[in-house]
mmCIF file of C-alpha atoms in Angstrom:
data_model
loop_
_atom_site.group_PDB
_atom_site.id
_atom_site.type_symbol
_atom_site.label_atom_id
_atom_site.label_comp_id
_atom_site.label_asym_id
_atom_site.label_seq_id
_atom_site.Cartn_x
_atom_site.Cartn_y
_atom_site.Cartn_z
ATOM 1 C CA MET A 16 -68.465 -31.302 258.728
ATOM 2 C CA PRO A 17 -67.869 -29.734 262.167
ATOM 3 C CA ALA A 18 -64.504 -30.216 263.877
ATOM 4 C CA LYS A 19 -64.370 -33.185 266.213
ATOM 5 C CA THR A 20 -63.735 -32.217 269.830
ATOM 6 C CA ALA A 21 -61.121 -34.174 271.737
ATOM 7 C CA PRO A 22 -62.426 -36.474 274.457
ATOM 8 C CA THR A 23 -61.730 -35.466 278.057
ATOM 9 C CA GLY A 24 -60.219 -38.866 278.850
ATOM 10 C CA TYR A 25 -59.483 -42.329 277.507
ATOM 11 C CA SER A 26 -62.166 -44.977 277.015
ATOM 12 C CA ARG A 27 -62.250 -48.221 279.001
ATOM 13 C CA LEU A 28 -61.022 -50.071 275.934
ATOM 14 C CA GLN A 29 -58.106 -47.673 275.396
ATOM 15 C CA ILE A 30 -57.093 -48.049 279.043
ATOM 16 C CA ALA A 31 -57.439 -51.852 278.957
ATOM 17 C CA LEU A 32 -55.316 -52.087 275.808
ATOM 18 C CA HIS A 33 -52.660 -49.805 277.335
ATOM 19 C CA TRP A 34 -52.275 -52.049 280.405
ATOM 20 C CA LEU A 35 -52.526 -55.279 278.392
ATOM 21 C CA ILE A 36 -49.710 -54.104 276.152
ATOM 22 C CA PHE A 37 -47.683 -53.140 279.212
ATOM 23 C CA ALA A 38 -48.154 -56.629 280.686
ATOM 24 C CA LEU A 39 -47.303 -58.292 277.375
ATOM 25 C CA ILE A 40 -44.128 -56.243 276.939
ATOM 26 C CA ALA A 41 -43.075 -57.150 280.494
ATOM 27 C CA GLN A 42 -43.742 -60.807 279.650
ATOM 28 C CA GLN A 43 -41.626 -60.467 276.513
ATOM 29 C CA TYR A 44 -38.628 -59.442 278.598
ATOM 30 C CA LEU A 45 -39.269 -62.298 281.052
ATOM 31 C CA PHE A 46 -39.352 -64.934 278.288
ATOM 32 C CA LYS A 47 -36.536 -63.505 276.161
ATOM 33 C CA ASP A 48 -33.924 -65.917 277.553
ATOM 34 C CA ALA A 49 -35.849 -68.964 276.329
ATOM 35 C CA MET A 50 -36.194 -67.315 272.932
ATOM 36 C CA SER A 51 -32.483 -66.440 272.807
ATOM 37 C CA ALA A 52 -31.515 -69.997 273.733
ATOM 38 C CA ALA A 53 -33.797 -71.426 271.034
ATOM 39 C CA TRP A 54 -32.366 -68.963 268.474
ATOM 40 C CA ASP A 55 -28.809 -69.959 269.441
ATOM 41 C CA ARG A 56 -29.669 -73.658 268.971
ATOM 42 C CA ILE A 57 -31.115 -72.955 265.528
ATOM 43 C CA THR A 58 -28.170 -70.812 264.401
ATOM 44 C CA ASP A 59 -25.853 -73.621 265.582
ATOM 45 C CA GLY A 60 -27.713 -75.982 263.244
ATOM 46 C CA LEU A 61 -29.523 -77.805 266.053
ATOM 47 C CA GLU A 62 -33.212 -78.557 266.521
ATOM 48 C CA ALA A 63 -34.938 -76.004 268.758
ATOM 49 C CA GLY A 64 -37.691 -78.358 269.918
ATOM 50 C CA PHE A 65 -40.936 -77.194 271.468
ATOM 51 C CA ASP A 66 -40.704 -74.758 274.364
ATOM 52 C CA PRO A 67 -43.865 -73.162 275.781
ATOM 53 C CA LEU A 68 -41.867 -70.069 276.752
ATOM 54 C CA VAL A 69 -40.804 -69.610 273.134
ATOM 55 C CA LEU A 70 -44.428 -69.972 272.061
ATOM 56 C CA ALA A 71 -45.423 -67.406 274.707
ATOM 57 C CA HIS A 72 -42.807 -64.996 273.352
ATOM 58 C CA VAL A 73 -43.930 -65.408 269.735
ATOM 59 C CA ALA A 74 -47.636 -65.140 270.637
ATOM 60 C CA GLY A 75 -46.954 -62.229 272.999
ATOM 61 C CA GLY A 76 -45.155 -60.311 270.265
ATOM 62 C CA ALA A 77 -48.027 -60.872 267.859
ATOM 63 C CA LEU A 78 -50.513 -59.663 270.478
ATOM 64 C CA VAL A 79 -48.444 -56.548 271.224
ATOM 65 C CA MET A 80 -48.558 -55.626 267.538
ATOM 66 C CA ILE A 81 -52.273 -56.401 267.161
ATOM 67 C CA PHE A 82 -53.178 -54.414 270.288
ATOM 68 C CA ALA A 83 -50.923 -51.494 269.260
ATOM 69 C CA LEU A 84 -52.612 -51.337 265.852
ATOM 70 C CA TRP A 85 -56.006 -51.525 267.592
ATOM 71 C CA ARG A 86 -54.974 -48.643 269.878
ATOM 72 C CA LEU A 87 -53.886 -46.575 266.884
ATOM 73 C CA THR A 88 -57.230 -47.260 265.203
ATOM 74 C CA LEU A 89 -59.116 -46.177 268.344
ATOM 75 C CA ARG A 90 -56.904 -43.123 268.584
ATOM 76 C CA ALA A 91 -57.760 -42.158 264.996
ATOM 77 C CA ARG A 92 -61.495 -42.799 265.377
ATOM 78 C CA ARG A 93 -62.195 -41.648 268.944
ATOM 79 C CA GLY A 94 -59.299 -39.319 269.571
ATOM 80 C CA VAL A 95 -57.339 -38.809 272.752
ATOM 81 C CA PRO A 96 -57.490 -36.177 275.457
ATOM 82 C CA PRO A 97 -55.277 -33.149 274.921
ATOM 83 C CA ALA A 98 -51.738 -33.479 276.238
ATOM 84 C CA ILE A 99 -50.916 -31.852 279.542
ATOM 85 C CA GLU A 100 -47.574 -30.172 278.966
ATOM 86 C CA ALA A 101 -45.455 -28.522 281.614
ATOM 87 C CA SER A 102 -43.224 -27.065 278.888
ATOM 88 C CA LYS A 103 -42.747 -27.095 275.116
ATOM 89 C CA VAL A 104 -39.698 -29.362 275.480
ATOM 90 C CA GLN A 105 -41.676 -31.799 277.621
ATOM 91 C CA GLY A 106 -44.460 -31.835 275.027
ATOM 92 C CA ILE A 107 -42.025 -32.615 272.201
ATOM 93 C CA LEU A 108 -40.323 -35.300 274.298
ATOM 94 C CA ALA A 109 -43.679 -36.886 275.145
ATOM 95 C CA LYS A 110 -44.762 -36.916 271.494
ATOM 96 C CA LEU A 111 -41.455 -38.429 270.333
ATOM 97 C CA THR A 112 -41.620 -41.049 273.098
ATOM 98 C CA HIS A 113 -45.143 -42.081 272.110
ATOM 99 C CA VAL A 114 -44.299 -42.218 268.391
ATOM 100 C CA GLY A 115 -41.236 -44.324 269.216
ATOM 101 C CA LEU A 116 -43.222 -46.673 271.443
ATOM 102 C CA TYR A 117 -45.887 -47.247 268.788
ATOM 103 C CA ALA A 118 -43.267 -47.722 266.069
ATOM 104 C CA LEU A 119 -41.396 -50.299 268.139
ATOM 105 C CA MET A 120 -44.579 -52.117 269.166
ATOM 106 C CA ILE A 121 -45.118 -52.728 265.446
ATOM 107 C CA LEU A 122 -41.537 -53.091 264.177
ATOM 108 C CA MET A 123 -40.306 -55.454 266.893
ATOM 109 C CA PRO A 124 -42.909 -58.180 266.244
ATOM 110 C CA LEU A 125 -42.257 -57.810 262.513
ATOM 111 C CA SER A 126 -38.485 -58.129 262.895
ATOM 112 C CA GLY A 127 -38.914 -60.988 265.358
ATOM 113 C CA SER A 128 -41.183 -62.811 262.923
ATOM 114 C CA VAL A 129 -38.765 -62.327 260.023
ATOM 115 C CA ALA A 130 -35.922 -63.606 262.222
ATOM 116 C CA TRP A 131 -37.809 -66.561 263.727
ATOM 117 C CA PHE A 132 -39.852 -67.749 260.760
ATOM 118 C CA GLY A 133 -37.477 -66.596 258.033
ATOM 119 C CA GLY A 134 -34.169 -67.336 259.742
ATOM 120 C CA VAL A 135 -32.844 -63.856 258.909
ATOM 121 C CA GLU A 136 -29.919 -63.009 261.202
ATOM 122 C CA ALA A 137 -30.039 -59.271 260.363
ATOM 123 C CA ALA A 138 -33.668 -59.154 261.532
ATOM 124 C CA ALA A 139 -32.650 -60.829 264.803
ATOM 125 C CA GLN A 140 -29.880 -58.278 265.301
ATOM 126 C CA GLY A 141 -32.269 -55.412 264.567
ATOM 127 C CA HIS A 142 -34.762 -56.942 266.989
ATOM 128 C CA ASN A 143 -32.110 -56.956 269.730
ATOM 129 C CA VAL A 144 -31.173 -53.317 269.088
ATOM 130 C CA MET A 145 -34.846 -52.313 269.165
ATOM 131 C CA LYS A 146 -35.248 -54.222 272.448
ATOM 132 C CA ILE A 147 -32.803 -51.827 274.124
ATOM 133 C CA ILE A 148 -34.445 -48.759 272.585
ATOM 134 C CA LEU A 149 -37.891 -49.993 273.667
ATOM 135 C CA LEU A 150 -36.710 -50.495 277.228
ATOM 136 C CA ALA A 151 -35.290 -46.944 277.261
ATOM 137 C CA LEU A 152 -38.541 -45.488 275.881
ATOM 138 C CA VAL A 153 -40.663 -47.435 278.386
ATOM 139 C CA ALA A 154 -38.429 -46.109 281.186
ATOM 140 C CA LEU A 155 -38.794 -42.559 279.827
ATOM 141 C CA HIS A 156 -42.575 -43.022 279.598
ATOM 142 C CA VAL A 157 -42.762 -44.233 283.211
ATOM 143 C CA ILE A 158 -40.500 -41.396 284.427
ATOM 144 C CA GLY A 159 -42.734 -38.913 282.602
ATOM 145 C CA ALA A 160 -45.867 -40.382 284.176
ATOM 146 C CA LEU A 161 -44.300 -40.316 287.650
ATOM 147 C CA ASN A 162 -43.147 -36.724 287.069
ATOM 148 C CA HIS A 163 -46.722 -35.733 286.234
ATOM 149 C CA GLN A 164 -48.087 -37.601 289.238
ATOM 150 C CA PHE A 165 -45.665 -36.642 291.996
ATOM 151 C CA ILE A 166 -43.898 -33.454 290.904
ATOM 152 C CA LEU A 167 -46.349 -31.614 288.663
ATOM 153 C CA ARG A 168 -49.392 -33.124 290.435
ATOM 154 C CA ASP A 169 -51.536 -32.490 287.355
ATOM 155 C CA ASP A 170 -53.497 -35.773 287.533
ATOM 156 C CA THR A 171 -52.271 -36.956 284.116
ATOM 157 C CA LEU A 172 -51.786 -40.498 285.406
ATOM 158 C CA ALA A 173 -55.437 -40.703 286.479
ATOM 159 C CA ARG A 174 -56.441 -40.588 282.817
ATOM 160 C CA MET A 175 -54.936 -44.057 282.343
ATOM 161 C CA ARG A 176 -56.622 -45.453 285.474
ATOM 162 C CA ARG A 177 -60.265 -44.522 284.985
ATOM 163 C CA ALA A 178 -62.327 -44.012 281.863
ATOM 164 C CA GLN A 179 -63.773 -40.605 281.062
ATOM 165 C CA GLY A 180 -65.854 -39.141 278.249
#
């Protein structure tokens, strides 16, 4: 079987999933206070009651994981364009950042589910630690994209704005 050539850009679906996940992660941080308050009520032995913001957080986490797994499946089947690296260190940092982002987009909904539905305090604590790491990796990802756009001017960011073959 001949070697598969890498696509020159991301598909419309890959781009849509990227931005949907971004929006969902932003929403997760917006609704985290309602979730924290509900968790505190439960750990104090009180009834949490229905809160649409808690539901949005739980559903949003599930969607982040589903969309991340979908993106990984597309990545395996379709491939991704080759990385544009300014240096070997930057290439390694980019790869580690992406691996970390994907890992957290899967592990955080799992730990949140174990905490929320299973009442496991250790899972909640792990979820909170991962929240900080995710925020740092998202910031690093954004800084990297802005570096490519405004300093290196290599048009990397355009690959996540418009679909290409």
